[in-house]
Coordinates of C-alpha atoms in Angstrom, one line a residue:
G23 CA 59.0 11.4 27.7
V24 CA 55.2 12.1 27.4
R25 CA 54.3 15.8 27.4
V26 CA 51.1 16.7 29.3
R27 CA 49.4 19.9 28.5
A28 CA 46.9 20.9 31.2
P29 CA 44.7 24.1 31.2
M30 CA 45.9 26.4 34.0
L31 CA 46.4 30.1 34.7
A32 CA 50.0 31.3 35.2
I33 CA 50.1 33.7 38.2
H34 CA 53.2 35.5 39.1
T35 CA 53.2 37.0 42.6
V36 CA 55.5 39.5 44.3
A37 CA 55.9 40.4 47.9
A38 CA 54.9 44.1 47.7
G39 CA 51.3 44.1 49.0
G40 CA 49.8 46.3 51.6
G41 CA 51.0 43.9 54.4
S42 CA 54.6 43.7 53.2
V43 CA 56.9 44.5 56.1
L44 CA 59.2 47.6 55.8
G45 CA 62.7 47.4 57.1
F46 CA 66.1 49.2 57.1
D47 CA 69.3 47.1 57.3
G48 CA 71.7 50.0 57.7
A49 CA 72.2 50.6 54.0
R50 CA 69.0 49.8 52.1
L51 CA 65.3 50.2 52.5
R52 CA 63.7 46.8 52.2
V53 CA 60.1 45.9 51.4
G54 CA 59.0 42.3 52.1
P55 CA 59.1 39.5 51.5
E56 CA 57.9 39.1 55.1
S57 CA 54.2 40.0 55.5
A58 CA 52.2 41.2 58.5
G59 CA 49.2 39.3 57.2
A60 CA 45.7 40.2 58.5
D61 CA 46.6 39.4 62.1
P62 CA 48.4 41.3 63.6
G63 CA 48.4 43.2 60.3
P64 CA 49.9 46.6 59.7
A65 CA 50.8 48.9 62.7
C66 CA 47.8 51.0 62.0
Y67 CA 45.4 48.1 62.7
R68 CA 45.9 48.5 66.4
R69 CA 47.2 45.0 67.0
G70 CA 50.9 45.8 67.5
G71 CA 51.9 44.8 64.0
P72 CA 55.0 46.0 62.2
L73 CA 55.3 48.9 59.8
T74 CA 54.0 47.9 56.3
V75 CA 53.2 49.4 52.9
T76 CA 49.7 50.3 54.2
D77 CA 51.3 52.3 57.0
A78 CA 53.4 54.2 54.5
N79 CA 50.2 55.1 52.6
V80 CA 48.5 56.2 55.9
L81 CA 51.4 58.5 56.9
L82 CA 51.5 60.1 53.4
G83 CA 47.8 60.8 53.4
R84 CA 47.0 58.4 50.6
V85 CA 44.8 56.5 52.9
Q86 CA 42.6 58.7 55.1
P87 CA 41.6 57.0 58.4
E88 CA 38.4 59.1 58.7
Y89 CA 37.2 57.8 55.3
F90 CA 38.3 54.2 56.0
P91 CA 36.0 51.5 57.6
A92 CA 36.1 51.7 61.4
V93 CA 36.6 48.0 62.1
F94 CA 39.8 48.0 64.2
G95 CA 40.7 47.9 67.9
P96 CA 39.4 45.4 70.6
G97 CA 35.8 46.2 69.8
G98 CA 36.2 46.3 66.1
D99 CA 34.7 49.8 66.0
E100 CA 37.8 52.1 65.8
S101 CA 39.5 53.8 62.9
L102 CA 43.1 53.3 61.7
D103 CA 45.7 54.4 64.2
N104 CA 47.5 57.3 62.6
E105 CA 49.5 58.3 65.7
V106 CA 51.4 55.0 66.1
V107 CA 52.3 55.2 62.4
R108 CA 53.8 58.6 62.9
E109 CA 55.8 57.5 66.0
R110 CA 57.2 54.4 64.3
F111 CA 58.2 56.2 61.1
A112 CA 59.8 59.0 63.1
R113 CA 62.0 56.4 64.9
L114 CA 62.9 54.7 61.6
A115 CA 63.8 58.1 60.0
A116 CA 66.2 58.7 62.9
D117 CA 67.8 55.3 62.2
V118 CA 68.2 56.2 58.5
T119 CA 69.7 59.6 59.4
G120 CA 72.2 58.1 61.8
S121 CA 73.3 55.4 59.3
T122 CA 73.6 57.6 56.2
G123 CA 74.6 60.9 57.8
T124 CA 71.9 62.7 55.9
A125 CA 68.9 64.4 57.6
T126 CA 65.8 62.5 56.5
T127 CA 62.2 63.0 57.5
A128 CA 59.6 60.4 58.2
E129 CA 57.7 61.3 55.0
Q130 CA 60.8 60.9 52.9
V131 CA 61.4 57.5 54.3
A132 CA 57.8 56.4 53.8
A133 CA 57.9 57.7 50.2
G134 CA 61.1 55.8 49.6
F135 CA 59.6 52.6 50.8
L136 CA 56.7 53.1 48.4
R137 CA 59.1 53.6 45.5
V138 CA 60.9 50.4 46.3
A139 CA 57.6 48.6 46.5
V140 CA 56.5 50.1 43.1
A141 CA 59.8 49.0 41.5
N142 CA 59.2 45.4 42.8
M143 CA 55.7 45.4 41.3
A144 CA 56.9 46.8 38.0
N145 CA 59.6 44.2 37.7
A146 CA 57.1 41.5 38.4
I147 CA 54.9 42.8 35.6
K148 CA 57.9 42.7 33.3
K149 CA 58.4 39.0 34.0
I150 CA 55.0 38.2 32.5
S151 CA 55.2 40.7 29.6
V152 CA 58.6 41.7 28.4
Q153 CA 60.0 38.1 28.9
R154 CA 57.2 36.9 26.5
G155 CA 58.0 39.4 23.8
R156 CA 55.2 41.9 24.7
D157 CA 55.6 45.7 24.6
V158 CA 54.1 46.5 27.9
T159 CA 53.8 50.2 27.1
E160 CA 51.0 49.4 24.6
Y161 CA 48.8 47.9 27.2
V162 CA 46.3 49.3 29.7
L163 CA 47.0 48.5 33.4
T164 CA 44.0 47.1 35.2
T165 CA 44.0 47.3 38.9
F166 CA 41.9 45.6 41.6
G167 CA 42.1 44.8 45.3
G168 CA 41.5 47.2 48.1
A169 CA 45.0 48.7 47.7
G170 CA 45.6 48.3 44.0
G171 CA 44.4 51.8 43.2
Q172 CA 46.8 53.4 45.7
H173 CA 49.8 52.4 43.6
A174 CA 48.4 52.2 40.1
C175 CA 49.7 55.5 38.8
A176 CA 53.2 54.9 40.2
V177 CA 53.4 51.4 38.7
A178 CA 52.2 52.6 35.3
E179 CA 54.9 55.4 35.4
A180 CA 57.6 52.8 36.1
L181 CA 56.4 50.7 33.1
G182 CA 55.8 53.6 30.7
I183 CA 52.0 52.8 30.6
S184 CA 49.8 55.8 29.9
R185 CA 46.3 54.4 30.8
I186 CA 44.8 52.6 33.8
L187 CA 41.4 51.0 34.2
V188 CA 39.8 50.6 37.6
P189 CA 36.6 48.6 37.2
P190 CA 33.5 48.8 39.4
L191 CA 33.8 46.7 42.6
A192 CA 37.6 46.7 42.1
G193 CA 38.1 45.9 45.8
V194 CA 36.2 42.6 45.5
L195 CA 36.9 41.7 41.9
S196 CA 38.4 38.3 42.8
A197 CA 35.3 37.3 44.7
C198 CA 33.0 38.5 41.8
G199 CA 35.2 36.6 39.3
L200 CA 34.8 33.3 41.2
A201 CA 31.1 33.7 41.2
L202 CA 30.7 34.8 37.6
A203 CA 33.4 32.7 35.8
D204 CA 32.6 31.1 32.5
T205 CA 32.4 27.3 32.3
V206 CA 35.1 26.1 29.9
A207 CA 35.7 22.6 28.4
I208 CA 39.0 22.1 26.7
R209 CA 39.9 19.2 24.5
E210 CA 43.4 18.6 23.0
R211 CA 44.9 15.8 20.9
A212 CA 48.3 15.3 19.4
L213 CA 48.7 15.3 15.6
D214 CA 52.4 15.8 14.7
I215 CA 52.2 16.4 10.9
E216 CA 53.9 18.9 8.7
L217 CA 51.8 22.0 8.1
D218 CA 50.9 22.2 4.4
E219 CA 47.7 22.2 2.3
A220 CA 47.3 18.4 2.8
A221 CA 47.3 18.8 6.5
L222 CA 44.2 21.0 6.6
A223 CA 41.8 18.1 6.2
P224 CA 43.1 16.0 9.2
I225 CA 43.3 19.2 11.3
A226 CA 39.7 20.0 10.5
D227 CA 38.5 16.5 11.2
L228 CA 40.3 16.4 14.6
A229 CA 38.9 19.8 15.5
A230 CA 35.3 18.7 14.7
A231 CA 35.6 15.6 16.9
L232 CA 37.1 17.5 19.8
E233 CA 34.4 20.2 19.5
A234 CA 31.6 17.6 19.7
D235 CA 33.2 16.1 22.8
A236 CA 33.6 19.5 24.5
R237 CA 30.0 20.6 23.7
A238 CA 28.7 17.4 25.1
Q239 CA 30.3 18.1 28.4
L240 CA 28.8 21.6 28.6
A241 CA 25.4 20.2 27.7
D242 CA 25.7 17.7 30.6
E243 CA 26.3 20.7 32.9
G244 CA 23.0 22.4 31.8
I245 CA 24.5 25.1 29.6
E246 CA 22.4 25.9 26.6
A247 CA 23.9 25.6 23.1
G248 CA 23.2 29.2 22.4
R249 CA 25.5 30.3 25.2
V250 CA 28.5 28.3 24.0
R251 CA 31.4 29.9 22.1
V252 CA 34.0 27.7 20.5
A253 CA 37.6 28.5 19.5
H254 CA 39.9 26.2 17.5
R255 CA 43.7 26.5 17.8
V256 CA 46.6 24.6 16.3
H257 CA 50.0 24.3 18.2
L258 CA 52.8 24.8 15.7
R259 CA 56.6 24.4 16.1
Y260 CA 59.7 24.2 13.9
E261 CA 60.9 20.7 13.1
G262 CA 63.5 19.7 15.6
V263 CA 62.4 22.3 18.1
D264 CA 60.3 21.4 21.1
T265 CA 58.7 24.9 21.7
S266 CA 55.3 25.2 20.2
L267 CA 53.0 28.3 19.8
A268 CA 49.3 28.3 19.4
V269 CA 47.6 29.9 16.4
V270 CA 44.0 30.2 15.3
R271 CA 43.0 27.4 13.0
G272 CA 42.6 28.7 9.4
P273 CA 44.3 28.5 6.0
A274 CA 47.8 27.1 6.0
D275 CA 49.4 30.4 4.9
A276 CA 47.5 32.4 7.6
M277 CA 48.6 29.9 10.3
R278 CA 52.2 30.0 9.1
A279 CA 52.2 33.8 9.1
E280 CA 50.7 34.1 12.6
F281 CA 53.2 31.5 13.9
E282 CA 56.2 33.3 12.4
A283 CA 55.0 36.7 13.7
A284 CA 54.6 35.2 17.2
Y285 CA 58.0 33.4 17.0
Q286 CA 59.8 36.5 15.9
R287 CA 58.2 38.5 18.7
Q288 CA 59.2 35.9 21.4
F289 CA 62.5 34.6 20.2
S290 CA 64.0 37.5 18.0
F291 CA 64.7 35.3 15.0
L292 CA 63.1 32.9 12.5
M293 CA 64.3 29.7 10.8
P294 CA 63.5 30.2 7.1
G295 CA 63.2 27.0 5.1
R296 CA 62.7 24.8 8.1
P297 CA 59.4 22.8 8.1
I298 CA 56.7 23.8 10.5
I299 CA 55.0 21.0 12.4
A300 CA 51.3 20.9 13.5
E301 CA 51.9 19.4 16.9
S302 CA 48.4 19.2 18.3
V303 CA 44.9 20.7 18.0
T304 CA 43.0 22.3 20.9
V305 CA 39.3 23.1 21.1
E306 CA 38.1 25.4 23.8
A307 CA 34.3 25.5 24.3
T308 CA 33.1 28.3 26.6
G309 CA 29.7 28.4 28.3
L310 CA 29.2 32.1 28.8
A311 CA 28.1 33.2 32.3
E312 CA 25.1 35.4 33.0
P313 CA 26.2 39.0 33.0
L314 CA 26.5 40.9 36.3
D315 CA 23.6 43.2 36.8
L316 CA 25.4 46.3 38.0
P317 CA 23.5 49.5 38.9
E318 CA 23.8 52.2 36.2
P319 CA 26.3 54.9 37.2
G320 CA 24.6 58.1 37.9
G321 CA 25.2 59.8 41.2
A322 CA 24.9 63.4 42.1
G323 CA 28.3 64.1 40.5
L324 CA 31.9 64.2 41.6
V325 CA 32.0 66.9 44.3
P326 CA 34.9 67.1 46.8
L327 CA 33.9 65.9 50.2
A328 CA 37.0 67.5 51.7
E329 CA 40.5 68.7 50.9
V330 CA 43.1 66.5 52.6
P331 CA 46.9 66.7 52.8
M332 CA 48.7 64.2 50.6
Y333 CA 52.5 63.7 50.2
C334 CA 53.4 63.4 46.5
A335 CA 56.1 64.6 44.2
D336 CA 58.3 65.0 47.3
R337 CA 56.1 67.5 49.1
W338 CA 52.8 67.9 50.9
Q339 CA 50.0 69.1 48.7
R340 CA 46.3 69.6 49.2
A341 CA 44.2 67.0 47.4
P342 CA 40.4 66.9 46.9
L343 CA 38.8 63.7 48.2
Y344 CA 35.8 62.3 46.3
R345 CA 33.4 59.5 46.9
R346 CA 33.3 57.3 43.8
E347 CA 29.7 56.4 44.2
D348 CA 28.7 60.0 43.5
A349 CA 30.3 59.9 40.0
R350 CA 28.4 60.2 36.8
P351 CA 29.7 59.2 33.3
G352 CA 32.0 61.9 32.0
D353 CA 32.9 63.3 35.4
S354 CA 36.7 63.8 35.8
A355 CA 39.2 64.7 38.5
D356 CA 42.8 65.9 38.0
G357 CA 45.6 64.7 40.2
P358 CA 46.5 65.0 42.9
A359 CA 43.2 63.6 44.1
I360 CA 41.8 60.7 46.1
L361 CA 38.7 58.7 45.3
V362 CA 37.3 56.5 48.1
E363 CA 34.6 53.8 47.9
D364 CA 33.4 51.0 50.2
G365 CA 36.1 48.4 49.1
A366 CA 39.0 50.4 47.7
T367 CA 40.9 53.7 47.5
T368 CA 42.3 55.1 44.2
V369 CA 45.0 57.7 44.3
V370 CA 45.3 60.0 41.2
E371 CA 48.9 61.3 41.0
P372 CA 49.9 64.7 39.6
G373 CA 49.9 64.6 35.8
W374 CA 47.1 62.1 35.7
R375 CA 43.3 62.5 35.2
A376 CA 40.6 60.2 36.3
T377 CA 37.5 60.0 34.1
V378 CA 34.3 58.0 34.7
T379 CA 33.2 55.9 31.7
G380 CA 29.7 55.1 30.6
H381 CA 30.0 51.7 32.3
G382 CA 31.1 53.1 35.6
H383 CA 34.7 52.3 35.2
L384 CA 37.4 54.7 36.3
R385 CA 39.9 55.5 33.5
L386 CA 43.1 57.1 34.5
D387 CA 45.1 58.8 31.7
R388 CA 48.5 60.4 31.7
V389 CA 47.8 63.9 30.6
A390 CA 51.2 65.6 31.4
A391 CA 54.6 64.8 29.9
R392 CA 56.7 62.5 32.0
V393 CA 59.6 64.1 33.8
A394 CA 63.1 62.8 34.3
R395 CA 63.5 60.2 37.1
A396 CA 66.8 61.7 38.3
E397 CA 65.2 62.7 41.7
V398 CA 66.1 60.5 44.7
G399 CA 63.9 59.2 47.5
T400 CA 65.6 61.1 50.4
A401 CA 66.3 64.8 50.5
G402 CA 69.8 66.1 50.7
M403 CA 71.2 63.6 48.2
A404 CA 69.9 65.0 45.0
G405 CA 72.8 67.5 44.7
D406 CA 75.3 64.6 44.4
P407 CA 73.6 62.2 41.9
A408 CA 76.9 60.7 40.6
G409 CA 79.1 61.3 43.7
T410 CA 79.8 59.2 46.8
A411 CA 76.5 59.7 48.6
V412 CA 74.4 56.6 48.2
D413 CA 70.6 56.9 48.4
P414 CA 69.2 53.7 49.9
V415 CA 66.0 54.0 47.8
M416 CA 67.8 54.2 44.4
L417 CA 70.4 51.6 45.5
E418 CA 67.6 49.1 46.0
I419 CA 65.7 50.1 42.9
F420 CA 68.7 49.8 40.6
G421 CA 69.8 46.6 42.2
N422 CA 66.4 45.1 41.4
L423 CA 66.3 46.6 38.0
F424 CA 69.8 45.3 36.8
M425 CA 69.0 41.9 38.3
A426 CA 65.7 41.7 36.5
I427 CA 67.4 42.4 33.2
A428 CA 69.9 39.6 33.7
E429 CA 67.1 37.2 34.7
Q430 CA 65.1 38.2 31.6
M431 CA 68.1 37.4 29.4
G432 CA 68.3 33.9 31.0
V433 CA 64.6 33.3 30.4
R434 CA 65.0 34.2 26.7
L435 CA 68.1 31.9 26.4
Q436 CA 66.3 29.0 28.0
A437 CA 63.3 29.5 25.8
T438 CA 65.2 29.7 22.5
A439 CA 68.0 27.2 23.1
H440 CA 68.1 23.9 21.2
S441 CA 70.3 21.6 23.4
V442 CA 69.4 19.7 26.5
N443 CA 72.4 21.2 28.1
I444 CA 71.1 24.7 28.0
K445 CA 67.3 24.2 27.8
E446 CA 66.9 21.6 30.5
R447 CA 70.1 21.3 32.5
L448 CA 70.3 25.1 32.6
D449 CA 74.0 25.1 32.1
F450 CA 74.3 28.8 31.2
S451 CA 74.8 32.2 32.7
C452 CA 73.8 35.7 31.8
A453 CA 75.2 39.0 33.1
V454 CA 75.4 42.8 32.6
F455 CA 78.8 44.6 32.7
D456 CA 79.8 48.2 32.7
A457 CA 81.7 49.9 29.9
D458 CA 85.0 48.8 31.5
G459 CA 84.0 45.2 31.8
G460 CA 83.2 45.3 35.5
L461 CA 80.3 43.1 36.6
V462 CA 77.1 45.0 37.3
A463 CA 74.6 42.2 37.9
N464 CA 74.4 38.5 37.2
A465 CA 71.3 36.3 37.4
P466 CA 71.6 33.3 39.8
H467 CA 72.8 30.9 37.2
I468 CA 76.1 28.9 37.2
P469 CA 78.6 30.5 39.6
V470 CA 81.7 29.1 37.9
H471 CA 80.8 30.9 34.7
L472 CA 80.3 34.3 36.4
G473 CA 83.7 34.4 38.0
S474 CA 85.5 34.5 34.7
M475 CA 83.0 36.3 32.4
G476 CA 84.4 39.7 33.3
E477 CA 87.8 38.7 31.9
A478 CA 86.1 37.6 28.7
I479 CA 84.5 41.1 28.4
R480 CA 87.8 42.8 29.1
Q481 CA 89.5 40.7 26.4
V482 CA 86.9 41.8 23.8
I483 CA 87.5 45.4 24.8
A484 CA 91.2 45.2 24.7
R485 CA 91.4 43.4 21.3
R486 CA 88.5 45.2 19.6
G487 CA 89.4 48.6 20.9
G488 CA 87.6 51.4 19.1
T489 CA 86.6 49.2 16.1
M490 CA 83.3 48.0 17.6
R491 CA 80.2 49.0 15.8
P492 CA 76.4 48.7 16.5
G493 CA 75.0 45.5 15.2
E494 CA 78.1 43.4 16.1
V495 CA 78.2 40.4 18.4
Y496 CA 81.3 38.5 19.4
A497 CA 81.8 34.9 20.5
L498 CA 84.8 33.4 22.4
N499 CA 85.8 30.2 24.2
D500 CA 89.6 30.6 24.0
P501 CA 90.9 29.8 27.5
Y502 CA 93.9 32.1 26.8
H503 CA 91.7 35.1 26.1
G504 CA 88.9 35.0 28.6
G505 CA 87.4 31.6 28.1
T506 CA 87.3 28.6 30.5
H507 CA 87.0 25.3 28.7
L508 CA 86.0 25.1 25.0
P509 CA 82.4 23.8 25.5
D510 CA 81.6 27.1 27.3
I511 CA 81.1 29.7 24.6
T512 CA 80.5 33.2 25.6
V513 CA 78.5 35.6 23.4
V514 CA 79.1 39.3 24.0
T515 CA 77.1 42.2 22.8
P516 CA 78.1 45.9 23.3
V517 CA 75.3 48.2 24.2
F518 CA 75.8 51.5 22.4
G519 CA 74.1 54.7 23.4
Q520 CA 71.8 56.6 21.2
A521 CA 71.3 60.2 20.2
D522 CA 68.5 60.6 22.7
A523 CA 70.2 59.0 25.7
G524 CA 68.4 61.2 28.2
P525 CA 64.9 60.5 29.7
G526 CA 62.5 59.5 27.0
D527 CA 60.1 62.4 27.3
E528 CA 62.6 65.2 27.8
T529 CA 63.2 67.6 24.9
T530 CA 66.9 67.8 25.7
P531 CA 68.8 64.6 26.3
D532 CA 71.6 64.2 28.9
R533 CA 74.1 64.0 26.1
D534 CA 74.6 62.5 22.6
T535 CA 75.9 59.0 23.3
A536 CA 75.6 57.6 19.8
G537 CA 78.7 55.5 19.1
E538 CA 79.6 55.3 22.8
V539 CA 79.5 51.9 24.6
L540 CA 77.5 52.2 27.8
F541 CA 77.3 48.5 28.8
Y542 CA 78.1 45.0 27.7
V543 CA 75.8 42.0 28.0
A544 CA 77.0 38.5 27.8
A545 CA 75.5 35.0 27.7
R546 CA 77.7 31.9 28.3
G547 CA 76.3 28.5 27.5
H548 CA 77.8 25.0 27.7
H549 CA 77.5 23.4 24.3
A550 CA 77.1 19.7 24.3
E551 CA 79.5 19.2 21.4
I552 CA 82.4 21.4 20.2
G553 CA 84.7 18.8 18.5
G554 CA 87.9 17.4 19.8
L555 CA 89.3 13.9 20.2
T556 CA 86.2 12.6 21.9
P557 CA 82.5 13.6 22.0
G558 CA 81.9 16.2 24.7
S559 CA 85.2 17.9 23.9
M560 CA 86.9 17.0 27.2
S561 CA 89.3 14.2 26.3
P562 CA 91.8 13.2 29.0
F563 CA 94.3 12.4 26.3
S564 CA 94.4 15.8 24.6
R565 CA 97.8 17.6 24.7
T566 CA 97.0 20.7 22.7
I567 CA 94.0 23.0 22.7
E568 CA 93.1 21.9 19.1
E569 CA 92.6 18.4 20.4
E570 CA 89.9 19.6 22.7
G571 CA 87.8 21.1 19.9
V572 CA 86.9 24.2 17.9
M573 CA 88.2 27.5 19.3
F574 CA 86.3 30.8 19.0
D575 CA 89.0 33.5 19.4
N576 CA 87.0 36.8 19.6
W577 CA 84.9 35.6 16.7
M578 CA 82.6 38.0 14.9
L579 CA 79.3 36.2 15.2
V580 CA 77.0 39.0 14.0
A581 CA 78.1 41.8 11.8
G582 CA 75.8 44.6 10.6
G583 CA 72.8 42.9 12.3
R584 CA 73.4 39.7 10.2
F585 CA 74.0 36.4 11.9
R586 CA 77.2 35.0 10.1
E587 CA 75.8 31.4 9.9
T588 CA 77.8 30.4 6.8
E589 CA 81.1 31.6 8.2
T590 CA 80.5 30.2 11.6
R591 CA 79.5 26.8 10.3
R592 CA 82.7 26.8 8.2
L593 CA 84.7 27.5 11.4
L594 CA 83.0 24.7 13.2
T595 CA 83.6 22.2 10.4
S596 CA 87.1 23.2 9.2
A597 CA 89.0 22.8 12.5
R598 CA 91.5 20.0 12.9
Y599 CA 89.0 18.2 15.1
P600 CA 85.6 19.7 14.0
S601 CA 82.3 19.8 15.8
R602 CA 80.2 16.6 15.3
D603 CA 76.9 18.6 15.5
P604 CA 77.4 22.1 14.0
G605 CA 73.7 22.5 13.6
A606 CA 73.1 22.3 17.3
N607 CA 76.0 24.8 17.9
I608 CA 74.4 27.3 15.5
A609 CA 71.0 26.9 17.1
D610 CA 72.4 27.5 20.6
L611 CA 74.5 30.5 19.4
R612 CA 71.3 32.0 17.9
A613 CA 69.7 31.6 21.3
Q614 CA 72.6 33.3 23.0
V615 CA 72.4 36.2 20.6
A616 CA 68.6 36.5 21.3
A617 CA 69.3 36.6 25.0
C618 CA 71.9 39.4 24.6
E619 CA 69.4 41.3 22.4
T620 CA 66.9 41.2 25.3
G621 CA 69.5 42.8 27.6
V622 CA 70.3 45.5 25.0
R623 CA 66.7 46.5 24.7
E624 CA 66.1 46.6 28.4
L625 CA 69.3 48.6 29.2
R626 CA 68.4 51.1 26.6
A627 CA 64.9 51.5 28.0
M628 CA 66.4 51.9 31.4
V629 CA 68.8 54.7 30.2
G630 CA 65.9 56.4 28.4
H631 CA 63.7 56.3 31.5
F632 CA 66.2 57.3 34.2
G633 CA 68.8 59.3 32.3
L634 CA 72.5 58.5 32.4
D635 CA 73.2 60.2 35.7

């Protein structure tokens, strides 16, 4: 029962690195999770390794062996093996052609693998941004590692990001970071008092004591007081809720406003009138590291060393190759282009421009309008985008994308729920359905829920017909109309199209879908209490459905964007055997609405990015 908060860095990893193994299972192109590692490494390393993402970049000219360190082979003095890469991809293309019946080249297969890898990386970034209420399109994508720059533009495209920053020494940034990290002392102590004007004094006293302790630790480590920076934060939460958010210590009104803005951003709703609790105070004292003395950028200027073939935008193009060390501040290069350096390679895609900043950073900006993503990864299938021909690249991409949306809904539900049942036992399920109520994707939640959720959606469609409107959300647990048992309440939100349903940057949308339901999203949660003869709503003595608890029969939970709390509370308390804890029911229903809203936003973004076809 004791909560321990320890300072740590959350790192989300994804199996889509340069060593991720490529494979074809007869239907789909697969990237990872197996890795070739450093030994034997990719096929091009001359150690008999499997085909990997690095090999795809070699085949497509994004990595040029003659400008790559010659450290391979038995003597450690040979360049990358381009020939074995071509042979292996040619055999793989023959397998894809034989299985799909569509003529496919080695380049198209390699490009398809890269698109799958990029989709995996983009979904991983969404897990640490969108799931936390952040609009990733407003951020700059920073890339590092030897291969990060090879995929940066494509990942940014998938996320709707328009600017990328490639710092100096990008290929060894982790090593530099370890050597140059600040020294940090963190002190935290529980407080647990209501946030008001009277709370400011004990908060300030506690912060002062914690700061003195943290500064003493840094002094013991030889860090001068002038190099120490201190930040005070207060962890706030709503009374009765165990999720706290950190805000900067300040006046009570300012802390309350910052907390509510963060809570709205993360959970999609507020709880007006509910007291806010100052749970704890944190002080972070940072001993600043000595700055890295990098040489001032100022080479002879970006002049192409050569023009090399590079496969991009589904065709071979000639791309200038530059050496980054030659760059001066203000120099620029339009894509397609390749910039090589000792520890990394950066690929500038068509429609992007690389500019050298005054600090020697490489800034990549999207300078051309984005185009529709209706193209497919293998030639010959683009003429039948909505027919029976299945492109193995897009099949894998959309499979991952729909699954990621359902998983994001589950994360939002767990974060916002009130009950132990949903928040800790994880007795819930989230899924995406098509316009007819057919299951599209379900996150790996509770299997018994998912088998019957489709019937719940179809019941809503059948009984609501053409009366559904944007801003409406429905709830049901009626076993005779799509429910299972009464504690399992399903919240359903229709996803309506919009007037600009086509790709976001196109001037002409696919069609006007305003008022048309494109998808349904649903979140089913097991409520700890829903009334009935006995607590838990599963009495062995019940003979009628009313004796098991309160029944939601296609209930209008949200109308016109307003959560119908008063009406729903009346339903919960006016039944023959009412709920014993309607407040908990309301809290969990709010969380289910928030989870569905996450699905709505993500599906609309997907339609806007890819188009309806």
